[in-house]
Amino acid sequence: MEVRSLEIRIIKANDLRVVNLINKMDVYAVVSISGDHLNNQKQKTTVDKDAGPNPNWNFPMSFTVDDAAVHDNRLTLKIKLLSDRSLGDREIGVVYVQIKELFDSIVQREGGGDDTGNKEKFGSYSVRLSNGKQKGTLDLAYKFGEKYNVESLPPLPPHSAEQYDEKGMKAPPVMAYRSTFPAPSSSYPPPVDAYPPPPGGYPYAPPPGAYPASHSGGYPPPPGYGYQPMQPPKKPKKTGGGKVMAGGAGVAAGLVGWWLVGTVIPDV
């Protein structure tokens, strides 16, 4: 299959329809080619901030078109102009151009030859609104490269084309990093909750000064239910006469004992 390159430069737009009520429009363009399987991706310009109805980009783009589809007039260049807004972008207008029209204009300029060389041509095209009316113009530059056989070229590496975000800005390349964390292993100990409790549970230690536990493992019943509370011993009353009487009784008992021993033993 014979193809050729098509380079387009979206220069500027003039007198566009104003779709913002308060702030100035931030305008960008989305470009695509319909009619063949080589150009199924859209390309976007940068956003011209506070441009209003007269944005300026001078943004280059590159496509590859089927040479037979160009001559058969099957390819259409579509340029959609939009206003960038935080609550949702709004369409301003669309420009449609037949690729054969661009190619024929360069061929006629070069004297009717099929080889277009490396010449760039400029053109101004009307912007069509959603209701079919025309409002504003779009200026662009374009040029075609020499045709070549696509089957003789080596395949392109994956992700070789430059990527752009939804605002038309060039996105940074995606890098892959190898993780430095160790892989999970079955040798790691189980979590703390996985350890079983000791047999019989943990022993209960009563606080100091509490009632001693009974043989059944619980607290003793309150007074009145078969349990007599412990009473501290009473101290004897301190009386001087009592101590004297107690001492005298002891001495008398000792004398009686000695008298009995001395009386009974001789008789025996």
mmCIF file of N, CA, C and O in Angstrom, residues 119-208:
data_model
loop_
_atom_site.group_PDB
_atom_site.id
_atom_site.type_symbol
_atom_site.label_atom_id
_atom_site.label_comp_id
_atom_site.label_asym_id
_atom_site.label_seq_id
_atom_site.Cartn_x
_atom_site.Cartn_y
_atom_site.Cartn_z
ATOM 1 N N LYS A 119 6.768 21.445 -0.246
ATOM 2 C CA LYS A 119 6.223 22.784 -0.273
ATOM 3 C C LYS A 119 5.048 22.900 0.690
ATOM 4 O O LYS A 119 4.209 21.989 0.784
ATOM 5 N N GLU A 120 4.967 24.003 1.411
ATOM 6 C CA GLU A 120 3.876 24.266 2.343
ATOM 7 C C GLU A 120 2.932 25.297 1.741
ATOM 8 O O GLU A 120 3.364 26.282 1.149
ATOM 9 N N LYS A 121 1.649 25.057 1.934
ATOM 10 C CA LYS A 121 0.634 25.948 1.379
ATOM 11 C C LYS A 121 -0.298 26.391 2.501
ATOM 12 O O LYS A 121 -0.549 25.636 3.457
ATOM 13 N N PHE A 122 -0.835 27.594 2.377
ATOM 14 C CA PHE A 122 -1.720 28.170 3.383
ATOM 15 C C PHE A 122 -3.138 28.231 2.826
ATOM 16 O O PHE A 122 -3.350 28.364 1.617
ATOM 17 N N GLY A 123 -4.094 28.165 3.757
ATOM 18 C CA GLY A 123 -5.491 28.253 3.359
ATOM 19 C C GLY A 123 -6.336 28.777 4.499
ATOM 20 O O GLY A 123 -5.988 28.633 5.684
ATOM 21 N N SER A 124 -7.459 29.408 4.160
ATOM 22 C CA SER A 124 -8.412 29.932 5.147
ATOM 23 C C SER A 124 -9.776 29.311 4.845
ATOM 24 O O SER A 124 -10.241 29.358 3.700
ATOM 25 N N TYR A 125 -10.432 28.766 5.873
ATOM 26 C CA TYR A 125 -11.663 28.009 5.673
ATOM 27 C C TYR A 125 -12.730 28.497 6.659
ATOM 28 O O TYR A 125 -12.422 28.909 7.786
ATOM 29 N N SER A 126 -13.967 28.412 6.232
ATOM 30 C CA SER A 126 -15.085 28.899 7.036
ATOM 31 C C SER A 126 -15.420 27.916 8.146
ATOM 32 O O SER A 126 -15.305 26.691 7.981
ATOM 33 N N VAL A 127 -15.849 28.471 9.290
ATOM 34 C CA VAL A 127 -16.266 27.676 10.450
ATOM 35 C C VAL A 127 -17.779 27.531 10.398
ATOM 36 O O VAL A 127 -18.508 28.531 10.314
ATOM 37 N N ARG A 128 -18.263 26.308 10.439
ATOM 38 C CA ARG A 128 -19.689 26.025 10.342
ATOM 39 C C ARG A 128 -20.253 25.778 11.742
ATOM 40 O O ARG A 128 -19.698 24.994 12.537
ATOM 41 N N LEU A 129 -21.383 26.422 12.046
ATOM 42 C CA LEU A 129 -22.052 26.253 13.333
ATOM 43 C C LEU A 129 -22.928 25.013 13.313
ATOM 44 O O LEU A 129 -23.114 24.374 12.275
ATOM 45 N N SER A 130 -23.503 24.678 14.486
ATOM 46 C CA SER A 130 -24.344 23.487 14.585
ATOM 47 C C SER A 130 -25.641 23.619 13.800
ATOM 48 O O SER A 130 -26.225 22.616 13.383
ATOM 49 N N ASN A 131 -26.088 24.848 13.558
ATOM 50 C CA ASN A 131 -27.314 25.056 12.783
ATOM 51 C C ASN A 131 -27.056 25.166 11.284
ATOM 52 O O ASN A 131 -27.973 25.447 10.513
ATOM 53 N N GLY A 132 -25.820 24.951 10.864
ATOM 54 C CA GLY A 132 -25.490 25.005 9.448
ATOM 55 C C GLY A 132 -24.976 26.342 8.960
ATOM 56 O O GLY A 132 -24.429 26.418 7.842
ATOM 57 N N LYS A 133 -25.115 27.379 9.740
ATOM 58 C CA LYS A 133 -24.642 28.697 9.319
ATOM 59 C C LYS A 133 -23.131 28.792 9.491
ATOM 60 O O LYS A 133 -22.514 27.974 10.179
ATOM 61 N N GLN A 134 -22.545 29.791 8.877
ATOM 62 C CA GLN A 134 -21.103 30.007 8.949
ATOM 63 C C GLN A 134 -20.811 31.243 9.786
ATOM 64 O O GLN A 134 -21.470 32.269 9.654
ATOM 65 N N LYS A 135 -19.811 31.064 10.686
ATOM 66 C CA LYS A 135 -19.418 32.156 11.569
ATOM 67 C C LYS A 135 -17.938 32.018 11.882
ATOM 68 O O LYS A 135 -17.512 31.096 12.581
ATOM 69 N N GLY A 136 -17.098 32.929 11.355
ATOM 70 C CA GLY A 136 -15.671 32.901 11.610
ATOM 71 C C GLY A 136 -14.896 32.105 10.573
ATOM 72 O O GLY A 136 -15.469 31.384 9.738
ATOM 73 N N THR A 137 -13.569 32.217 10.642
ATOM 74 C CA THR A 137 -12.661 31.517 9.724
ATOM 75 C C THR A 137 -11.522 30.877 10.495
ATOM 76 O O THR A 137 -11.189 31.298 11.613
ATOM 77 N N LEU A 138 -10.908 29.880 9.861
ATOM 78 C CA LEU A 138 -9.767 29.169 10.438
ATOM 79 C C LEU A 138 -8.640 29.160 9.419
ATOM 80 O O LEU A 138 -8.840 28.759 8.265
ATOM 81 N N ASP A 139 -7.449 29.561 9.851
ATOM 82 C CA ASP A 139 -6.267 29.585 8.984
ATOM 83 C C ASP A 139 -5.359 28.420 9.342
ATOM 84 O O ASP A 139 -5.073 28.177 10.530
ATOM 85 N N LEU A 140 -4.896 27.706 8.321
ATOM 86 C CA LEU A 140 -3.987 26.588 8.542
ATOM 87 C C LEU A 140 -2.997 26.481 7.393
ATOM 88 O O LEU A 140 -3.212 27.018 6.306
ATOM 89 N N ALA A 141 -1.895 25.772 7.658
ATOM 90 C CA ALA A 141 -0.880 25.477 6.650
ATOM 91 C C ALA A 141 -0.746 23.969 6.549
ATOM 92 O O ALA A 141 -0.923 23.240 7.528
ATOM 93 N N TYR A 142 -0.410 23.467 5.340
ATOM 94 C CA TYR A 142 -0.346 22.028 5.137
ATOM 95 C C TYR A 142 0.676 21.724 4.050
ATOM 96 O O TYR A 142 1.005 22.557 3.188
ATOM 97 N N LYS A 143 1.191 20.502 4.070
ATOM 98 C CA LYS A 143 2.092 20.008 3.029
ATOM 99 C C LYS A 143 2.080 18.488 3.040
ATOM 100 O O LYS A 143 1.862 17.853 4.084
ATOM 101 N N PHE A 144 2.310 17.900 1.853
ATOM 102 C CA PHE A 144 2.344 16.456 1.684
ATOM 103 C C PHE A 144 3.769 16.006 1.431
ATOM 104 O O PHE A 144 4.564 16.704 0.792
ATOM 105 N N GLY A 145 4.093 14.818 1.898
ATOM 106 C CA GLY A 145 5.384 14.228 1.607
ATOM 107 C C GLY A 145 5.323 13.310 0.409
ATOM 108 O O GLY A 145 4.245 13.065 -0.164
ATOM 109 N N GLU A 146 6.441 12.782 0.010
ATOM 110 C CA GLU A 146 6.488 11.863 -1.123
ATOM 111 C C GLU A 146 5.855 10.530 -0.726
ATOM 112 O O GLU A 146 5.963 10.080 0.421
ATOM 113 N N LYS A 147 5.224 9.894 -1.686
ATOM 114 C CA LYS A 147 4.578 8.617 -1.393
ATOM 115 C C LYS A 147 5.625 7.506 -1.281
ATOM 116 O O LYS A 147 6.695 7.558 -1.907
ATOM 117 N N TYR A 148 5.314 6.502 -0.478
ATOM 118 C CA TYR A 148 6.207 5.372 -0.269
ATOM 119 C C TYR A 148 5.368 4.151 0.068
ATOM 120 O O TYR A 148 4.178 4.266 0.399
ATOM 121 N N ASN A 149 5.992 3.001 -0.026
ATOM 122 C CA ASN A 149 5.310 1.736 0.240
ATOM 123 C C ASN A 149 5.418 1.424 1.733
ATOM 124 O O ASN A 149 6.526 1.299 2.274
ATOM 125 N N VAL A 150 4.301 1.319 2.389
ATOM 126 C CA VAL A 150 4.307 1.112 3.834
ATOM 127 C C VAL A 150 4.754 -0.287 4.199
ATOM 128 O O VAL A 150 5.230 -0.528 5.315
ATOM 129 N N GLU A 151 4.649 -1.267 3.260
ATOM 130 C CA GLU A 151 5.040 -2.639 3.573
ATOM 131 C C GLU A 151 6.554 -2.788 3.657
ATOM 132 O O GLU A 151 7.047 -3.737 4.255
ATOM 133 N N SER A 152 7.311 -1.865 3.066
ATOM 134 C CA SER A 152 8.768 -1.966 3.095
ATOM 135 C C SER A 152 9.383 -1.347 4.337
ATOM 136 O O SER A 152 10.585 -1.447 4.542
ATOM 137 N N LEU A 153 8.611 -0.724 5.171
ATOM 138 C CA LEU A 153 9.132 -0.076 6.371
ATOM 139 C C LEU A 153 9.071 -1.024 7.549
ATOM 140 O O LEU A 153 8.153 -1.845 7.658
ATOM 141 N N PRO A 154 10.024 -0.938 8.465
ATOM 142 C CA PRO A 154 9.953 -1.768 9.670
ATOM 143 C C PRO A 154 8.805 -1.305 10.560
ATOM 144 O O PRO A 154 8.420 -0.133 10.537
ATOM 145 N N PRO A 155 8.223 -2.220 11.321
ATOM 146 C CA PRO A 155 7.114 -1.812 12.207
ATOM 147 C C PRO A 155 7.585 -0.849 13.276
ATOM 148 O O PRO A 155 8.705 -0.929 13.766
ATOM 149 N N LEU A 156 6.718 0.079 13.605
ATOM 150 C CA LEU A 156 7.044 1.056 14.635
ATOM 151 C C LEU A 156 6.986 0.403 16.013
ATOM 152 O O LEU A 156 6.156 -0.478 16.255
ATOM 153 N N PRO A 157 7.863 0.829 16.930
ATOM 154 C CA PRO A 157 7.787 0.283 18.291
ATOM 155 C C PRO A 157 6.517 0.746 18.971
ATOM 156 O O PRO A 157 5.947 1.776 18.625
ATOM 157 N N PRO A 158 6.013 -0.032 19.927
ATOM 158 C CA PRO A 158 4.787 0.379 20.616
ATOM 159 C C PRO A 158 4.982 1.668 21.392
ATOM 160 O O PRO A 158 6.049 1.925 21.942
ATOM 161 N N HIS A 159 3.913 2.501 21.423
ATOM 162 C CA HIS A 159 3.907 3.777 22.146
ATOM 163 C C HIS A 159 4.995 4.715 21.635
ATOM 164 O O HIS A 159 5.587 5.475 22.396
ATOM 165 N N SER A 160 5.296 4.646 20.339
ATOM 166 C CA SER A 160 6.317 5.535 19.802
ATOM 167 C C SER A 160 5.769 6.920 19.489
ATOM 168 O O SER A 160 6.521 7.879 19.397
ATOM 169 N N ALA A 161 4.446 7.023 19.298
ATOM 170 C CA ALA A 161 3.856 8.317 18.975
ATOM 171 C C ALA A 161 3.749 9.166 20.231
ATOM 172 O O ALA A 161 3.586 8.669 21.342
ATOM 173 N N GLU A 162 3.861 10.457 20.056
ATOM 174 C CA GLU A 162 3.729 11.373 21.186
ATOM 175 C C GLU A 162 2.284 11.387 21.660
ATOM 176 O O GLU A 162 1.349 11.411 20.857
ATOM 177 N N GLN A 163 2.097 11.401 22.973
ATOM 178 C CA GLN A 163 0.774 11.385 23.565
ATOM 179 C C GLN A 163 0.414 12.786 24.048
ATOM 180 O O GLN A 163 1.255 13.509 24.571
ATOM 181 N N TYR A 164 -0.847 13.142 23.888
ATOM 182 C CA TYR A 164 -1.343 14.436 24.324
ATOM 183 C C TYR A 164 -2.550 14.216 25.224
ATOM 184 O O TYR A 164 -3.324 13.259 25.033
ATOM 185 N N ASP A 165 -2.693 15.100 26.221
ATOM 186 C CA ASP A 165 -3.832 14.993 27.117
ATOM 187 C C ASP A 165 -5.039 15.644 26.474
ATOM 188 O O ASP A 165 -5.012 16.088 25.335
ATOM 189 N N GLU A 166 -6.151 15.681 27.224
ATOM 190 C CA GLU A 166 -7.399 16.187 26.670
ATOM 191 C C GLU A 166 -7.361 17.679 26.377
ATOM 192 O O GLU A 166 -8.204 18.183 25.635
ATOM 193 N N LYS A 167 -6.376 18.417 26.941
ATOM 194 C CA LYS A 167 -6.243 19.837 26.660
ATOM 195 C C LYS A 167 -5.240 20.101 25.547
ATOM 196 O O LYS A 167 -4.970 21.252 25.229
ATOM 197 N N GLY A 168 -4.699 19.066 24.947
ATOM 198 C CA GLY A 168 -3.742 19.253 23.873
ATOM 199 C C GLY A 168 -2.310 19.360 24.335
ATOM 200 O O GLY A 168 -1.413 19.545 23.521
ATOM 201 N N MET A 169 -2.044 19.244 25.639
ATOM 202 C CA MET A 169 -0.684 19.344 26.144
ATOM 203 C C MET A 169 -0.002 17.985 26.018
ATOM 204 O O MET A 169 -0.630 16.937 26.170
ATOM 205 N N LYS A 170 1.294 18.029 25.733
ATOM 206 C CA LYS A 170 2.054 16.791 25.577
ATOM 207 C C LYS A 170 2.183 16.123 26.933
ATOM 208 O O LYS A 170 2.610 16.726 27.902
ATOM 209 N N ALA A 171 1.790 14.860 26.973
ATOM 210 C CA ALA A 171 1.825 14.112 28.225
ATOM 211 C C ALA A 171 3.219 13.544 28.434
ATOM 212 O O ALA A 171 3.900 13.181 27.485
ATOM 213 N N PRO A 172 3.695 13.459 29.692
ATOM 214 C CA PRO A 172 5.019 12.870 29.955
ATOM 215 C C PRO A 172 5.012 11.387 29.675
ATOM 216 O O PRO A 172 3.972 10.732 29.749
ATOM 217 N N PRO A 173 6.177 10.805 29.316
ATOM 218 C CA PRO A 173 6.224 9.362 29.038
ATOM 219 C C PRO A 173 5.944 8.562 30.289
ATOM 220 O O PRO A 173 6.253 8.969 31.406
ATOM 221 N N VAL A 174 5.306 7.425 30.085
ATOM 222 C CA VAL A 174 4.965 6.546 31.195
ATOM 223 C C VAL A 174 6.158 5.649 31.477
ATOM 224 O O VAL A 174 6.669 4.965 30.599
ATOM 225 N N MET A 175 6.637 5.676 32.698
ATOM 226 C CA MET A 175 7.806 4.895 33.093
ATOM 227 C C MET A 175 7.343 3.765 34.012
ATOM 228 O O MET A 175 6.422 3.943 34.807
ATOM 229 N N ALA A 176 7.972 2.642 33.877
ATOM 230 C CA ALA A 176 7.674 1.489 34.725
ATOM 231 C C ALA A 176 8.803 1.322 35.734
ATOM 232 O O ALA A 176 9.980 1.405 35.382
ATOM 233 N N TYR A 177 8.463 1.108 36.967
ATOM 234 C CA TYR A 177 9.441 0.952 38.035
ATOM 235 C C TYR A 177 9.267 -0.426 38.673
ATOM 236 O O TYR A 177 8.143 -0.903 38.849
ATOM 237 N N ARG A 178 10.412 -1.018 39.018
ATOM 238 C CA ARG A 178 10.375 -2.316 39.686
ATOM 239 C C ARG A 178 10.259 -2.109 41.187
ATOM 240 O O ARG A 178 10.952 -1.303 41.766
ATOM 241 N N SER A 179 9.352 -2.838 41.773
ATOM 242 C CA SER A 179 9.125 -2.693 43.210
ATOM 243 C C SER A 179 10.300 -3.242 43.989
ATOM 244 O O SER A 179 10.857 -4.291 43.671
ATOM 245 N N THR A 180 10.710 -2.511 45.045
ATOM 246 C CA THR A 180 11.814 -2.942 45.915
ATOM 247 C C THR A 180 11.331 -3.670 47.155
ATOM 248 O O THR A 180 12.136 -4.088 47.972
ATOM 249 N N PHE A 181 10.030 -3.840 47.330
ATOM 250 C CA PHE A 181 9.505 -4.526 48.490
ATOM 251 C C PHE A 181 9.607 -6.029 48.273
ATOM 252 O O PHE A 181 9.371 -6.520 47.158
ATOM 253 N N PRO A 182 9.950 -6.811 49.300
ATOM 254 C CA PRO A 182 10.043 -8.262 49.118
ATOM 255 C C PRO A 182 8.682 -8.877 48.855
ATOM 256 O O PRO A 182 7.654 -8.370 49.297
ATOM 257 N N ALA A 183 8.706 -9.960 48.122
ATOM 258 C CA ALA A 183 7.462 -10.662 47.822
ATOM 259 C C ALA A 183 6.943 -11.332 49.086
ATOM 260 O O ALA A 183 7.705 -11.732 49.965
ATOM 261 N N PRO A 184 5.633 -11.465 49.223
ATOM 262 C CA PRO A 184 5.081 -12.125 50.415
ATOM 263 C C PRO A 184 5.521 -13.570 50.487
ATOM 264 O O PRO A 184 5.602 -14.272 49.475
ATOM 265 N N SER A 185 5.825 -14.038 51.676
ATOM 266 C CA SER A 185 6.310 -15.404 51.875
ATOM 267 C C SER A 185 5.470 -16.074 52.944
ATOM 268 O O SER A 185 4.953 -15.436 53.859
ATOM 269 N N SER A 186 5.381 -17.398 52.817
ATOM 270 C CA SER A 186 4.617 -18.159 53.806
ATOM 271 C C SER A 186 5.376 -18.346 55.107
ATOM 272 O O SER A 186 4.844 -18.886 56.064
ATOM 273 N N SER A 187 6.665 -17.925 55.163
ATOM 274 C CA SER A 187 7.458 -18.105 56.380
ATOM 275 C C SER A 187 7.221 -17.021 57.413
ATOM 276 O O SER A 187 7.754 -17.090 58.503
ATOM 277 N N TYR A 188 6.454 -15.993 57.050
ATOM 278 C CA TYR A 188 6.186 -14.947 58.026
ATOM 279 C C TYR A 188 5.319 -15.507 59.146
ATOM 280 O O TYR A 188 4.411 -16.322 58.909
ATOM 281 N N PRO A 189 5.525 -15.096 60.432
ATOM 282 C CA PRO A 189 4.691 -15.619 61.530
ATOM 283 C C PRO A 189 3.268 -15.129 61.387
ATOM 284 O O PRO A 189 3.000 -14.089 60.801
ATOM 285 N N PRO A 190 2.325 -15.901 61.904
ATOM 286 C CA PRO A 190 0.922 -15.469 61.817
ATOM 287 C C PRO A 190 0.677 -14.259 62.698
ATOM 288 O O PRO A 190 1.481 -13.930 63.562
ATOM 289 N N PRO A 191 -0.409 -13.579 62.485
ATOM 290 C CA PRO A 191 -0.709 -12.409 63.332
ATOM 291 C C PRO A 191 -0.940 -12.805 64.775
ATOM 292 O O PRO A 191 -1.113 -13.980 65.115
ATOM 293 N N VAL A 192 -0.956 -11.800 65.636
ATOM 294 C CA VAL A 192 -1.082 -12.061 67.077
ATOM 295 C C VAL A 192 -2.387 -12.756 67.405
ATOM 296 O O VAL A 192 -2.462 -13.631 68.257
ATOM 297 N N ASP A 193 -3.460 -12.390 66.689
ATOM 298 C CA ASP A 193 -4.762 -12.978 66.977
ATOM 299 C C ASP A 193 -4.815 -14.463 66.650
ATOM 300 O O ASP A 193 -5.737 -15.156 67.060
ATOM 301 N N ALA A 194 -3.818 -14.943 65.870
ATOM 302 C CA ALA A 194 -3.849 -16.358 65.487
ATOM 303 C C ALA A 194 -3.371 -17.269 66.600
ATOM 304 O O ALA A 194 -3.597 -18.470 66.546
ATOM 305 N N TYR A 195 -2.637 -16.753 67.627
ATOM 306 C CA TYR A 195 -2.158 -17.606 68.709
ATOM 307 C C TYR A 195 -3.333 -17.985 69.614
ATOM 308 O O TYR A 195 -4.095 -17.121 70.065
ATOM 309 N N PRO A 196 -3.496 -19.287 69.982
ATOM 310 C CA PRO A 196 -4.617 -19.675 70.871
ATOM 311 C C PRO A 196 -4.344 -19.268 72.304
ATOM 312 O O PRO A 196 -3.199 -19.181 72.735
ATOM 313 N N PRO A 197 -5.375 -19.012 73.098
ATOM 314 C CA PRO A 197 -5.172 -18.683 74.527
ATOM 315 C C PRO A 197 -4.720 -19.910 75.299
ATOM 316 O O PRO A 197 -4.924 -21.045 74.866
ATOM 317 N N PRO A 198 -4.081 -19.734 76.445
ATOM 318 C CA PRO A 198 -3.630 -20.901 77.251
ATOM 319 C C PRO A 198 -4.814 -21.704 77.757
ATOM 320 O O PRO A 198 -5.930 -21.179 77.890
ATOM 321 N N PRO A 199 -4.613 -22.999 78.026
ATOM 322 C CA PRO A 199 -5.736 -23.837 78.515
ATOM 323 C C PRO A 199 -6.312 -23.294 79.806
ATOM 324 O O PRO A 199 -5.593 -22.946 80.733
ATOM 325 N N GLY A 200 -7.633 -23.248 79.833
ATOM 326 C CA GLY A 200 -8.311 -22.775 81.030
ATOM 327 C C GLY A 200 -8.378 -21.286 81.170
ATOM 328 O O GLY A 200 -8.928 -20.775 82.139
ATOM 329 N N GLY A 201 -7.847 -20.569 80.240
ATOM 330 C CA GLY A 201 -7.902 -19.115 80.332
ATOM 331 C C GLY A 201 -6.839 -18.572 81.267
ATOM 332 O O GLY A 201 -6.033 -19.290 81.849
ATOM 333 N N TYR A 202 -6.817 -17.308 81.390
ATOM 334 C CA TYR A 202 -5.848 -16.653 82.260
ATOM 335 C C TYR A 202 -6.359 -16.673 83.710
ATOM 336 O O TYR A 202 -7.543 -16.375 83.972
ATOM 337 N N PRO A 203 -5.507 -17.036 84.751
ATOM 338 C CA PRO A 203 -5.962 -17.086 86.170
ATOM 339 C C PRO A 203 -6.314 -15.698 86.669
ATOM 340 O O PRO A 203 -5.723 -14.706 86.274
ATOM 341 N N TYR A 204 -7.296 -15.696 87.567
ATOM 342 C CA TYR A 204 -7.741 -14.430 88.131
ATOM 343 C C TYR A 204 -6.974 -14.163 89.415
ATOM 344 O O TYR A 204 -6.874 -15.023 90.284
ATOM 345 N N ALA A 205 -6.406 -12.967 89.511
ATOM 346 C CA ALA A 205 -5.670 -12.579 90.718
ATOM 347 C C ALA A 205 -6.451 -11.490 91.415
ATOM 348 O O ALA A 205 -6.571 -10.380 90.895
ATOM 349 N N PRO A 206 -7.028 -11.774 92.595
ATOM 350 C CA PRO A 206 -7.817 -10.738 93.271
ATOM 351 C C PRO A 206 -6.917 -9.632 93.772
ATOM 352 O O PRO A 206 -5.748 -9.838 94.069
ATOM 353 N N PRO A 207 -7.418 -8.447 93.860
ATOM 354 C CA PRO A 207 -6.612 -7.333 94.359
ATOM 355 C C PRO A 207 -6.306 -7.496 95.829
ATOM 356 O O PRO A 207 -7.014 -8.194 96.554
ATOM 357 N N PRO A 208 -5.251 -6.857 96.305
ATOM 358 C CA PRO A 208 -4.894 -6.976 97.744
ATOM 359 C C PRO A 208 -6.012 -6.443 98.629
ATOM 360 O O PRO A 208 -6.599 -5.396 98.353
#
